[in-house]
Coordinates of C-alpha atoms and ligand atoms in Angstrom, one line a residue:
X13 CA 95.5 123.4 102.1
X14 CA 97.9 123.4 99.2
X15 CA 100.9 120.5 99.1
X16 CA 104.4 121.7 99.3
X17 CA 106.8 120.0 96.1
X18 CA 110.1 119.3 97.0
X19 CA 112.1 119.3 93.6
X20 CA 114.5 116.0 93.6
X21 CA 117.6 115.9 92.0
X22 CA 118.3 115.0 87.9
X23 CA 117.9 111.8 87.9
X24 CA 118.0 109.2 84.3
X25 CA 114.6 107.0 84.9
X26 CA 114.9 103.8 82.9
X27 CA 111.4 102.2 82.5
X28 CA 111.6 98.7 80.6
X29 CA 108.4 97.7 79.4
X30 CA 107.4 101.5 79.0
X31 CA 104.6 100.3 76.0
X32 CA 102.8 98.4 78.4
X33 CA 99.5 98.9 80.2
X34 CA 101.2 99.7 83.5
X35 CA 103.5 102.5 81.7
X36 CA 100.9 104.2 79.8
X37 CA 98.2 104.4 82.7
X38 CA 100.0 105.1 85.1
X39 CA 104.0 105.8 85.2
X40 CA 104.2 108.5 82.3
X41 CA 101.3 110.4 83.6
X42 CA 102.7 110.0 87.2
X43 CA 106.2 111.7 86.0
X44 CA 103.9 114.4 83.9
X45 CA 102.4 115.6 87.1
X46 CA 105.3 115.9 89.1
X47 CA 107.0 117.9 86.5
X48 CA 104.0 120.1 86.1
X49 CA 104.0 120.5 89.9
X50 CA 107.3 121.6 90.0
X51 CA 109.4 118.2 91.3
X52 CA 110.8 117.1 88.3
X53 CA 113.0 118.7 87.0
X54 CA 113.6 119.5 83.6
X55 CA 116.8 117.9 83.7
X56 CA 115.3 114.4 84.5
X57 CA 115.4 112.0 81.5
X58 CA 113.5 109.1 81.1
X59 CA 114.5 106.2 78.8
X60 CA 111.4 104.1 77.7
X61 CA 112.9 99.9 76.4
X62 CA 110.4 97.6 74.7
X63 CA 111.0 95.7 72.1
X64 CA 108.4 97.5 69.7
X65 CA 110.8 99.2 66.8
X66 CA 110.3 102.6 66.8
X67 CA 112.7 105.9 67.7
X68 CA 112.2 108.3 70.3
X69 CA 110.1 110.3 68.3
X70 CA 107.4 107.2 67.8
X71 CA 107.7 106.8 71.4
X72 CA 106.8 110.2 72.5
X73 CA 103.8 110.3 70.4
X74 CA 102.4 107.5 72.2
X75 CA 103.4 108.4 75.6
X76 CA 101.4 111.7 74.5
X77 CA 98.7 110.2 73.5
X78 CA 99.0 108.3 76.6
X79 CA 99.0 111.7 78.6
X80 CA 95.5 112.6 76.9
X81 CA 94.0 109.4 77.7
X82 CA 95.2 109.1 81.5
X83 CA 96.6 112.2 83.2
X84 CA 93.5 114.1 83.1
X85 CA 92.4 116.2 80.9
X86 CA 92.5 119.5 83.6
X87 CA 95.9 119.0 83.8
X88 CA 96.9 119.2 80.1
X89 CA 99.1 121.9 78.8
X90 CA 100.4 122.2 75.1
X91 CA 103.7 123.7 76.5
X92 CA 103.9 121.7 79.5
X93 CA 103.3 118.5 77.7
X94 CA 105.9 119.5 75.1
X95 CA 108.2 120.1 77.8
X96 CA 107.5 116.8 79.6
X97 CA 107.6 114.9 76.4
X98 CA 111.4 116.5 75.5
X99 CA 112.9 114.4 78.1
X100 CA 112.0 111.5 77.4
X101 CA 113.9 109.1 75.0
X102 CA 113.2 105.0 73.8
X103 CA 115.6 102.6 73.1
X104 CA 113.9 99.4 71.1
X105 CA 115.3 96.0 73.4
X106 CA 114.7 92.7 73.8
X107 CA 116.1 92.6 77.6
X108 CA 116.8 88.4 77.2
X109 CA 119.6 90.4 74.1
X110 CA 122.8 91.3 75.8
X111 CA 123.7 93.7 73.3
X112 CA 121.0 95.8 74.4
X113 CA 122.3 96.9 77.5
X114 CA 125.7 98.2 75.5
X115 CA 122.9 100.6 73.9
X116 CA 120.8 101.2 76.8
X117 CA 124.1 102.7 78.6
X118 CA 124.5 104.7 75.8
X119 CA 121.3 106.4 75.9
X120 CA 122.4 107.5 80.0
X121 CA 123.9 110.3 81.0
X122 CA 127.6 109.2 82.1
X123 CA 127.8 111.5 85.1
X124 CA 128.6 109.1 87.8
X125 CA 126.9 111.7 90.3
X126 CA 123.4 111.8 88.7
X127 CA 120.9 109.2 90.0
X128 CA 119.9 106.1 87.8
X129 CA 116.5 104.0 88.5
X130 CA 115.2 101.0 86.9
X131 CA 111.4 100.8 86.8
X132 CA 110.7 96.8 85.8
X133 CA 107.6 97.3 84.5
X134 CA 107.3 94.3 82.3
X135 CA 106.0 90.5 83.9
X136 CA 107.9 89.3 86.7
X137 CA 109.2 86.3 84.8
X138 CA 112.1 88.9 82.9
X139 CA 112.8 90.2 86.8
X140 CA 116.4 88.1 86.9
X141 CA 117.0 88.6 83.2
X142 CA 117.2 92.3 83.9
X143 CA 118.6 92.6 87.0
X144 CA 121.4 90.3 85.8
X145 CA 121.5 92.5 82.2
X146 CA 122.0 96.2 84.4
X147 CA 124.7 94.6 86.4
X148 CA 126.3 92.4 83.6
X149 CA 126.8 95.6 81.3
X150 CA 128.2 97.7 84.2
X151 CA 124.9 100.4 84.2
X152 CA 124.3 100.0 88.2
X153 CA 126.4 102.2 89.7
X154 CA 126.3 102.5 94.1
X155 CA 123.4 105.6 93.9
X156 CA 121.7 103.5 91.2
X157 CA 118.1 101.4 92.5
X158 CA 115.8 99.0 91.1
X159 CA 112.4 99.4 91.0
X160 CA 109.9 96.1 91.2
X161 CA 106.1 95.5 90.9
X162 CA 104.3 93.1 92.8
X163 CA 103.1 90.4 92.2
X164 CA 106.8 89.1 93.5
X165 CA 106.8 85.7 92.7
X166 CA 103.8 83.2 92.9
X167 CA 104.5 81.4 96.1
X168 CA 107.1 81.5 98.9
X169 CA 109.6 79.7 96.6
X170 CA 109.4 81.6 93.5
X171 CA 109.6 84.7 95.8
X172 CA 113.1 84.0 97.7
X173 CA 114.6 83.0 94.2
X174 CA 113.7 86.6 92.6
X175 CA 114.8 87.7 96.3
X176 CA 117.9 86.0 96.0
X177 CA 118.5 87.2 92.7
X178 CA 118.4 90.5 93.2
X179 CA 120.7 90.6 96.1
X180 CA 123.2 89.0 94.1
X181 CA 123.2 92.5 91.8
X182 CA 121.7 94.7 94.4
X183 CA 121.9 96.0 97.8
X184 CA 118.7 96.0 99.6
X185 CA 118.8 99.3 99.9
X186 CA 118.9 99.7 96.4
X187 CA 115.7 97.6 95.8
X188 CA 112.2 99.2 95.8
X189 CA 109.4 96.6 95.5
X190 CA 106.3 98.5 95.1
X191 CA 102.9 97.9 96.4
X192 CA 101.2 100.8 94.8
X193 CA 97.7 100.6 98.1
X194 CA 101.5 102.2 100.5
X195 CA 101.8 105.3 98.0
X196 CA 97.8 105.8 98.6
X197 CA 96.9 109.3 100.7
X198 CA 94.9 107.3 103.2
X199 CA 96.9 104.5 103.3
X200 CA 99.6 106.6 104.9
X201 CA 96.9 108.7 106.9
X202 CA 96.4 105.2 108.5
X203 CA 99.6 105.8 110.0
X204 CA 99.0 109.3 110.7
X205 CA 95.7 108.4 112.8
X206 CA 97.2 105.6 114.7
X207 CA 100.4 107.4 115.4
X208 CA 100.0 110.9 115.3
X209 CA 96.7 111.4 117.7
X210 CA 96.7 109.9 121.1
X211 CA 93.7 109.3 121.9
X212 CA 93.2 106.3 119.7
X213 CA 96.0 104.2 121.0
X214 CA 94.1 102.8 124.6
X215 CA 91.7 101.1 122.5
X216 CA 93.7 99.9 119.8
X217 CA 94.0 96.3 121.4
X218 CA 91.7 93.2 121.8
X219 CA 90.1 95.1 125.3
X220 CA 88.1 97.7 122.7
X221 CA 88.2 95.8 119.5
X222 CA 85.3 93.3 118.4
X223 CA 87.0 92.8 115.1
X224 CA 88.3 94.5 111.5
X225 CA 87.3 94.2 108.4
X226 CA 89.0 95.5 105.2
X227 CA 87.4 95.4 101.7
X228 CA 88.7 95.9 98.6
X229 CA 85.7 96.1 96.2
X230 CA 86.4 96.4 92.6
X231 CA 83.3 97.1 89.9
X232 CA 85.3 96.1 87.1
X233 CA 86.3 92.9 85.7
X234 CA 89.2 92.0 84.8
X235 CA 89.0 94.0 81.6
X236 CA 92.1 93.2 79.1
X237 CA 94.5 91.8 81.7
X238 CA 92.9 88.2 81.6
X239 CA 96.2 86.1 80.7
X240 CA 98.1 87.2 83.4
X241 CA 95.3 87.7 86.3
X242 CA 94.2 84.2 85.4
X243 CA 97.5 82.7 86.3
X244 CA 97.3 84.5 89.3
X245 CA 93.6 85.1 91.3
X246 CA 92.7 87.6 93.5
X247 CA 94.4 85.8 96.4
X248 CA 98.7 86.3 94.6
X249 CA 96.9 89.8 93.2
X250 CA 95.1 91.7 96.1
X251 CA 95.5 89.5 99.4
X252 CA 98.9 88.9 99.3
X253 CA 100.2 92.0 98.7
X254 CA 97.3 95.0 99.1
X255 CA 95.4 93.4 101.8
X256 CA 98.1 92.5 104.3
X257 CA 99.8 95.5 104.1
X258 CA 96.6 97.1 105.1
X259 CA 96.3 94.7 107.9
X260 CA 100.2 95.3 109.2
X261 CA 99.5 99.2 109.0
X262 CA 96.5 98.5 111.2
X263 CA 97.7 96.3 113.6
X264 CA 101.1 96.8 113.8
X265 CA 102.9 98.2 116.5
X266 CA 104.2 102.1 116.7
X267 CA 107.5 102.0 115.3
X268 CA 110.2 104.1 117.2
X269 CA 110.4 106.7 114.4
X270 CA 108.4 106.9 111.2
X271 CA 111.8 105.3 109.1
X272 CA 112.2 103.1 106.6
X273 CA 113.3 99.7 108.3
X274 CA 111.7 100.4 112.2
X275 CA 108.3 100.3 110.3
X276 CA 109.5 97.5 108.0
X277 CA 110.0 95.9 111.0
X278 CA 106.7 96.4 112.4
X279 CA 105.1 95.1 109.8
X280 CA 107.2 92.3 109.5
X281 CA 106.6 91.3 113.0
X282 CA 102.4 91.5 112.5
X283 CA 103.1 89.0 109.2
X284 CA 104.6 86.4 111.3
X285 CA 102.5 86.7 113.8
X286 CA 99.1 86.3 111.2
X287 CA 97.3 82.8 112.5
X288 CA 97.4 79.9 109.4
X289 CA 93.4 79.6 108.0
X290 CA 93.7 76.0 108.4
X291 CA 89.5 76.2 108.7
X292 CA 88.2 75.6 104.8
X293 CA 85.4 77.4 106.1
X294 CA 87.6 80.1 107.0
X295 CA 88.2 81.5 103.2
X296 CA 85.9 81.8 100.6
X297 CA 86.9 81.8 96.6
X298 CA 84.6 83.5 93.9
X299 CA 84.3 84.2 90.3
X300 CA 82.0 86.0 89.1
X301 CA 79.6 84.8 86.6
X302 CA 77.8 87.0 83.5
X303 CA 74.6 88.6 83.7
X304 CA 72.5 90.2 80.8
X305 CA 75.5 92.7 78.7
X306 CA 77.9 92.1 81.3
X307 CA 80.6 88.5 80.7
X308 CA 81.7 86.1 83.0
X309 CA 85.0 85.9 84.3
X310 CA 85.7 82.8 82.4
X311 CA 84.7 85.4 79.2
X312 CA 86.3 88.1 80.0
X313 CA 89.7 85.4 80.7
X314 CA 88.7 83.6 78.0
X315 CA 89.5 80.6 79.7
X316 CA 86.1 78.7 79.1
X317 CA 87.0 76.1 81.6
X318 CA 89.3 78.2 84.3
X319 CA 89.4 77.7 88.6
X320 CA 91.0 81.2 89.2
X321 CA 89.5 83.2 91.6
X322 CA 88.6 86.9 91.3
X323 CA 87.2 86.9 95.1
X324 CA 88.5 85.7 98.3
X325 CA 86.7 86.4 101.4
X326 CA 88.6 85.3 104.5
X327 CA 88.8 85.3 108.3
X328 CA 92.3 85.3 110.1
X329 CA 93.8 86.5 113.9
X330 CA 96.7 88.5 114.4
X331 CA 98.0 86.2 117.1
X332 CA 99.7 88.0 119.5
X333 CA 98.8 89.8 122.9
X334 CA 97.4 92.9 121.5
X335 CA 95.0 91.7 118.9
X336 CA 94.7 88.3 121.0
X337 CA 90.7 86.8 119.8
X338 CA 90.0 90.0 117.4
X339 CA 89.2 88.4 113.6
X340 CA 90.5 90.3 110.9
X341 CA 88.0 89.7 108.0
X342 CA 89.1 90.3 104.5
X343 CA 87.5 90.7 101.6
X344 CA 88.3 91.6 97.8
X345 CA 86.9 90.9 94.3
X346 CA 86.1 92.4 91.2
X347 CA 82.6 93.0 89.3
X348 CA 81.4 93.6 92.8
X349 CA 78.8 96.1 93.6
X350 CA 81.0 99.4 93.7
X351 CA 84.0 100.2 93.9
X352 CA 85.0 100.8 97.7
X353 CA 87.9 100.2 99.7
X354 CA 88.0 100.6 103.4
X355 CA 89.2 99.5 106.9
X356 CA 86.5 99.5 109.3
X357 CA 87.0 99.0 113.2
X358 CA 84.5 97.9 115.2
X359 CA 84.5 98.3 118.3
X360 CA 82.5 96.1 120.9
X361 CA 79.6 97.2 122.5
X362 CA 78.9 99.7 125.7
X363 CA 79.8 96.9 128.5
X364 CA 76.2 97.7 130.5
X365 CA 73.3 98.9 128.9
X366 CA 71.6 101.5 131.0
X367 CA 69.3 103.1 128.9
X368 CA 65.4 101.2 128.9
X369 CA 65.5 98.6 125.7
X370 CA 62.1 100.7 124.3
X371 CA 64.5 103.5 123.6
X372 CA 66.2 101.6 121.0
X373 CA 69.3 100.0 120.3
X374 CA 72.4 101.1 121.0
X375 CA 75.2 100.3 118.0
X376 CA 78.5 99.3 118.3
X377 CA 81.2 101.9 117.4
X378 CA 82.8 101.7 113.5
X379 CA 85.9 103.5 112.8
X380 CA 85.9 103.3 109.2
X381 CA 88.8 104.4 107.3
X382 CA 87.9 104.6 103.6
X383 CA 90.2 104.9 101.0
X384 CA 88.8 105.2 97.7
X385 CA 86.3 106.5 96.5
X386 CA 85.7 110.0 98.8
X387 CA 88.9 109.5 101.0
X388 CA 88.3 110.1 104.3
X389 CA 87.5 109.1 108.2
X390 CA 84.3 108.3 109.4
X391 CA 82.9 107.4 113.3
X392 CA 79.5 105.7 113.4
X393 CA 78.3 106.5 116.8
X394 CA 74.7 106.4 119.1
X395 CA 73.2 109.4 119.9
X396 CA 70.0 110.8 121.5
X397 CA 67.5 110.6 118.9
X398 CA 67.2 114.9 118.9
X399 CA 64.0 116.6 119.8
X400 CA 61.5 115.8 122.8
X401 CA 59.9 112.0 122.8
X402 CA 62.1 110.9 125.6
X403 CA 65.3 109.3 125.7
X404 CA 65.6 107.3 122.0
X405 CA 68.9 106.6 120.1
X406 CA 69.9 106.4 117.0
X407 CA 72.9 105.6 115.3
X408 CA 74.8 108.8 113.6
X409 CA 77.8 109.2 111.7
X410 CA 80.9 111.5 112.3
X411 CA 82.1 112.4 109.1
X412 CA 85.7 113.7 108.2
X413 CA 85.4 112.8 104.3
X414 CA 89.1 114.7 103.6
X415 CA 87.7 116.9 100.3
X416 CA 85.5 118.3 102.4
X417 CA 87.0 118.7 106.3
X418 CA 90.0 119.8 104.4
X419 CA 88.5 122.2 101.8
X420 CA 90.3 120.0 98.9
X421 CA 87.0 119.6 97.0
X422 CA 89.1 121.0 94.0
X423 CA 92.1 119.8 94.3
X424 CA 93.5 116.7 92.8
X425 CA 94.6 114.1 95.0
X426 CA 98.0 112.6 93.6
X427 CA 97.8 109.2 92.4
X428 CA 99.9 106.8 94.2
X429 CA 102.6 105.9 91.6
X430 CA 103.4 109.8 91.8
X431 CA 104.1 109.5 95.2
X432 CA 106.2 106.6 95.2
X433 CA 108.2 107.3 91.9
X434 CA 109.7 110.4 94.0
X435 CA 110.6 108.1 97.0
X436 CA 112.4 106.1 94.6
X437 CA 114.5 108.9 93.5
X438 CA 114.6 110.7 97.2
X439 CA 115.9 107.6 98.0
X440 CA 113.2 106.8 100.9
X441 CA 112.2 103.1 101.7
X442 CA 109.9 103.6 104.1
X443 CA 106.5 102.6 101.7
X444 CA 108.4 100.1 100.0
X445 CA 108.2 96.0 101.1
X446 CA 111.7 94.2 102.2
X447 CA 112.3 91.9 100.7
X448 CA 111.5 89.6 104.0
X449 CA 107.8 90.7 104.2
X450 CA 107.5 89.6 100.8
X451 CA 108.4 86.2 101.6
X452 CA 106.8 86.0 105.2
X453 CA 103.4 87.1 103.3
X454 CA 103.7 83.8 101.1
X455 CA 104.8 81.9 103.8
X456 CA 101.4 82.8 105.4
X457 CA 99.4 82.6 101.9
X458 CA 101.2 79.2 100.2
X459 CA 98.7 76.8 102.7
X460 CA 96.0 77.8 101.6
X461 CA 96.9 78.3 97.6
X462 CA 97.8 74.8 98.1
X463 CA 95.4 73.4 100.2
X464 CA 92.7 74.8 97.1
X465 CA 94.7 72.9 94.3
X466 CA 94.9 69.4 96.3
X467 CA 90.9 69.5 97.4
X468 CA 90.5 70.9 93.6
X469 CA 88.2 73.2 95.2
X470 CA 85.9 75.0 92.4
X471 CA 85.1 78.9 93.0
X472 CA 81.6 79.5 93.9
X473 CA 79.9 81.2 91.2
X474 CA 78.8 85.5 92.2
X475 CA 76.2 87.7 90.5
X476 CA 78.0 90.9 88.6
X477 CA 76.8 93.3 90.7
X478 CA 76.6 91.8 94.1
X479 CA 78.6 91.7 97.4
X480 CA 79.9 88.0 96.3
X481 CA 79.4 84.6 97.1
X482 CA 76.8 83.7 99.9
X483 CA 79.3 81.9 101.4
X484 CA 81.2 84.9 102.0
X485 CA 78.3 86.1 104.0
X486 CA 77.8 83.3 106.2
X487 CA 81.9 83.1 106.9
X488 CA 80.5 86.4 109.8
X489 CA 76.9 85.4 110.2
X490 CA 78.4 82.3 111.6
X491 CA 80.3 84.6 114.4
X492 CA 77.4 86.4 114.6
X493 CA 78.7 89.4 112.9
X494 CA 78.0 90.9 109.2
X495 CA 79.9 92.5 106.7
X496 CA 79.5 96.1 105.8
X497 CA 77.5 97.2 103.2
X498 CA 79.5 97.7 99.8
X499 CA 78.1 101.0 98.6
X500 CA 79.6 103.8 96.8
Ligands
NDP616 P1 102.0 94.6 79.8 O1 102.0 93.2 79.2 O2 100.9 95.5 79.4 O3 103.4 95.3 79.3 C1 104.6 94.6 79.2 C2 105.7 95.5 78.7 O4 106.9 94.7 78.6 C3 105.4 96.0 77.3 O5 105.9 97.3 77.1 C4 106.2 95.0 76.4 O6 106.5 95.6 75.2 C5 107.4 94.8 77.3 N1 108.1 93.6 77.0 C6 107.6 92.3 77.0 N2 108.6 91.4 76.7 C7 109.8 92.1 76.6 C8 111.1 91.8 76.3 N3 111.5 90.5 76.1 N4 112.0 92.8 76.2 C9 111.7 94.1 76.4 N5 110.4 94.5 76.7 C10 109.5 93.5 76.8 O7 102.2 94.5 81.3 P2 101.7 95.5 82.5 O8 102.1 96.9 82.1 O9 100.2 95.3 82.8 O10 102.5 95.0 83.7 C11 103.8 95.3 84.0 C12 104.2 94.8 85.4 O11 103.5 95.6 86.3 C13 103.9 93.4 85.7 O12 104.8 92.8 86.5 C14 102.5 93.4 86.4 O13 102.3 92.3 87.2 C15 102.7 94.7 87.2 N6 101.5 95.4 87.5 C16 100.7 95.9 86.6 C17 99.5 96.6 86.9 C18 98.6 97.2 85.9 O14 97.7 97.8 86.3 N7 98.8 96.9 84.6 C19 99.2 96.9 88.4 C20 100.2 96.4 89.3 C21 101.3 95.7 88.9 P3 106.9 94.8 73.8 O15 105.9 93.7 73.7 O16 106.9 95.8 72.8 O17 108.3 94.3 74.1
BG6_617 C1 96.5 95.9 91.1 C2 95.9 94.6 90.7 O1 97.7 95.7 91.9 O2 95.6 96.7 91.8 C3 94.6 94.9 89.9 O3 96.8 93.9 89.9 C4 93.7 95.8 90.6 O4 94.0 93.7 89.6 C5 94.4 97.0 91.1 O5 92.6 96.1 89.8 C6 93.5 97.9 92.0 O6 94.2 99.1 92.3 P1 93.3 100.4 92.7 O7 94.4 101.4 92.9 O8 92.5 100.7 91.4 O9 92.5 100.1 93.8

């Protein structure tokens, strides 16, 4: 099933912090695939700003070497790569130096027609400099957006002030705040299951439901990002933003038409409605400690002495009349056993048992919508154990793993970032956060940031390796439930 490639217009993509780690692992070879697919067009430039000294030509040798070292190296092309690398230009900035906007709007194409994004790929603390830089030097024009990564701010505070600040320069819809788990294929199938087939909607509701669980397992650490994540912990870096947007595409309800603000809305709506954990016992904080060859977290942070997390389990209810008693159980980390990320639904049991308890158990239904690795749908069921020996189950599992159902095998799946670098310039919101879920999501996450620093709660020490701290275990054996296994 081959994708169709809708060309977008020219368009002059400003990336400011185009050196860093974010740029070269992910942006440039983002924009090389879409131009080898055919929806960039050659016309596109894009302007790299750092403040390392070097000309254009410096900079296109490294976003080439970047290119061998991240996009892949079936997709490499001597011509194609030359081609890419020709649109692409560098202005050296310090963005807190006004006179470098007076350059940087030199470098742009002065058709007041052609399409001008700025991706703010640098730490969120330059966020106001810049916006306030673009506007001061008269470079956003109406058609022109702003692109921001999460996290947005470390607490509901620090959010509304970068909030505010943009709107001072920016209209909303100018302002594209990226959590990169929306630009995933199955993140939006989510959407398609719920809200393109029928038939799961009558059970979608606390009747059906036993409860949800969504893990976000990571086997790495937290490799050479360790002064930033440990200012931050897996709570302001995965929950806040990855996790809960799961959660609102699972539980939210259908919006009218599949558009940017009815589903903003939607989701909006679920992240109010998300019950405080005012339970201690209710979330569970991790770090993972070193094993033979592998570091610790306080290693690899090199912060001998640090509190951050890198996993938070957690229980929560979406409290409203659909999902009314169902836990939502959350769950991320790194240096965990594999790297797996899924939503699973389970459902509660058959109401009445009629089958004779020596034929064996019959299991509660999982919907399990896995995102990464081996995208793709699976149902666990019961069935009739097959063959004669009488009437015995088993449990069985439907599988819909999309490479193979869909005969993509072969073909490569594009990575997020691809996805949502075209929105920007299509000019479509819809997988982009408002600026009002951002803050509703602190709103729900500042209690228990804070209610960590005043007990001066200590993260419970994990095994590289494992599935995290026992506690995090006995936060569903406690409800009688169990987490599912983290496997590749
Ligand atoms: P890095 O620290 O690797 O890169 C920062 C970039 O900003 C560099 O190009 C740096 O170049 C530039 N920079 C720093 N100070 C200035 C300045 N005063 N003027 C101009 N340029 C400057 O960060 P990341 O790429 O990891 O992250 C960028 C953003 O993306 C952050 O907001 C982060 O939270 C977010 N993010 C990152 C992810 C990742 O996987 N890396 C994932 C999700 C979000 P120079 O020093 O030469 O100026
Ligand atoms: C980023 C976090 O947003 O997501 C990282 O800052 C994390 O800490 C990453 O590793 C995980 O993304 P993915 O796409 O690899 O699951």
């Amino acid at each position: 099933m081959a994708a169709s490639v809708v060309p977008v217009d020219p368009f002059d993509l400003v990336v400011v912090g185009a050196t860093g780690d974010l740029a070269r692992r992910k942006l440039i070879p983002a924009l090389y695939h879409r131009l080898r697919d055919g929806q960039m067009p050659d016309s596109a430039r894009i302007v790299g700003v750092a403040r390392e000294d070097m000309d254009a030509d410096g900079f296109r040798r490294m976003a080439g070497t970047a290119l061998d070292e991240f996009a892949g190296s079936d997709a490499m092309d001597a011509a194609l790569k030359h081609r890419f690398l020709s649109t692409i230009d560098y202005v050296p900035m310090d963005v807190s130096d006004a006179s470098g906007w007076t350059r940087l709007g030199e470098a742009l194409s002065d058709d007041e027609a052609r399409l001008r994004a700025f991706y703010l790929s640098v730490a969120p603390r330059f966020f106001g400099m810049i916006a306030e830089g673009v506007h001061g030097a008269g470079l956003s024009r109406p058609n022109s957006r702003i692109v921001v990564e999460k996290p947005l701010g470390h607490d509901l505070a620090s959010a509304r002030a970068l909030n505010g600040c943009f709107a001072g320069h920016f209209d909303e819809h100018q302002i594209y705040r990226i959590d990169h788990y929306l630009g995933k294929e199955t993140v939006q199938n989510l959407m398609a299951l719920r809200f393109a087939n029928a038939f799961f909607e009558p059970l979608w509701n606390a009747r059906y439901i036993d409860h949800v669980q969504i893990t976000v397992a990571e086997s790495v650490g937290v490799e050479g990002r360790g002064p930033y994540y440990d200012g931050v912990g897996a709570m302001r870096d995965m929950v806040q933003n990855h996790l809960l947007q799961l959660l609102c595409l699972i539980a939210m309800e259908p919006p009218a038409r599949f558009e940017p603000d009815a589903v903003r809305d939607e989701k909006l709506k679920v992240l109010r409605a998300l019950a405080p954990v005012t339970n201690a016992e209710d979330v569970v904080r991790g770090q993972y400690a070193s094993s033979p060859g592998i570091a610790s977290y306080a290693q690899d942070a090199a912060a001998a002495t640090s509190h951050t997390e890198s996993f938070v389990a957690l229980k929560t209810e979406v409290a409203n009349w659909r999902w009314s008693g169902v836990p939502f159980y959350l769950r991320t980390g790194k240096r965990l056993r594999a790297r797996v990320s899924e939503v699973a639904i389970v459902f509660k049991a058959a109401p009445h048992a009629i089958f004779p308890s020596a034929s064996g158990r019959s299991t509660q239904n999982v919907l399990a919508i896995r995102l990464q690795p081996d995208e793709g749908i699976t149902m666990g069921m019961t069935i009739k154990e097959p063959g004669p020996g009488g009437m015995r189950l088993a449990p069985a599992v439907l599988d819909m793993t999309f490479a193979k159902t869909l005969g993509t095998a072969d073909m490569r799946m594009p990575d997020a970032y691809e996805r949502l670098v075209m929105d920007v310039i299509r000019g479509d919101q819809t997988l982009f956060m408002r600026g009002d879920e951002v803050e509703a999501a602190w709103e729900w996450v500042d209690p228990i940031t804070r209610a960590w620093e005043e007990r001066g709660d200590r993260p419970a020490l994990y095994d590289p390796g494992s599935s995290g701290p026992d506690d995090a275990l006995m936060l569903m054996h406690r409800d009688g439930r169990r987490w599912r296994e983290i496997s590749a």
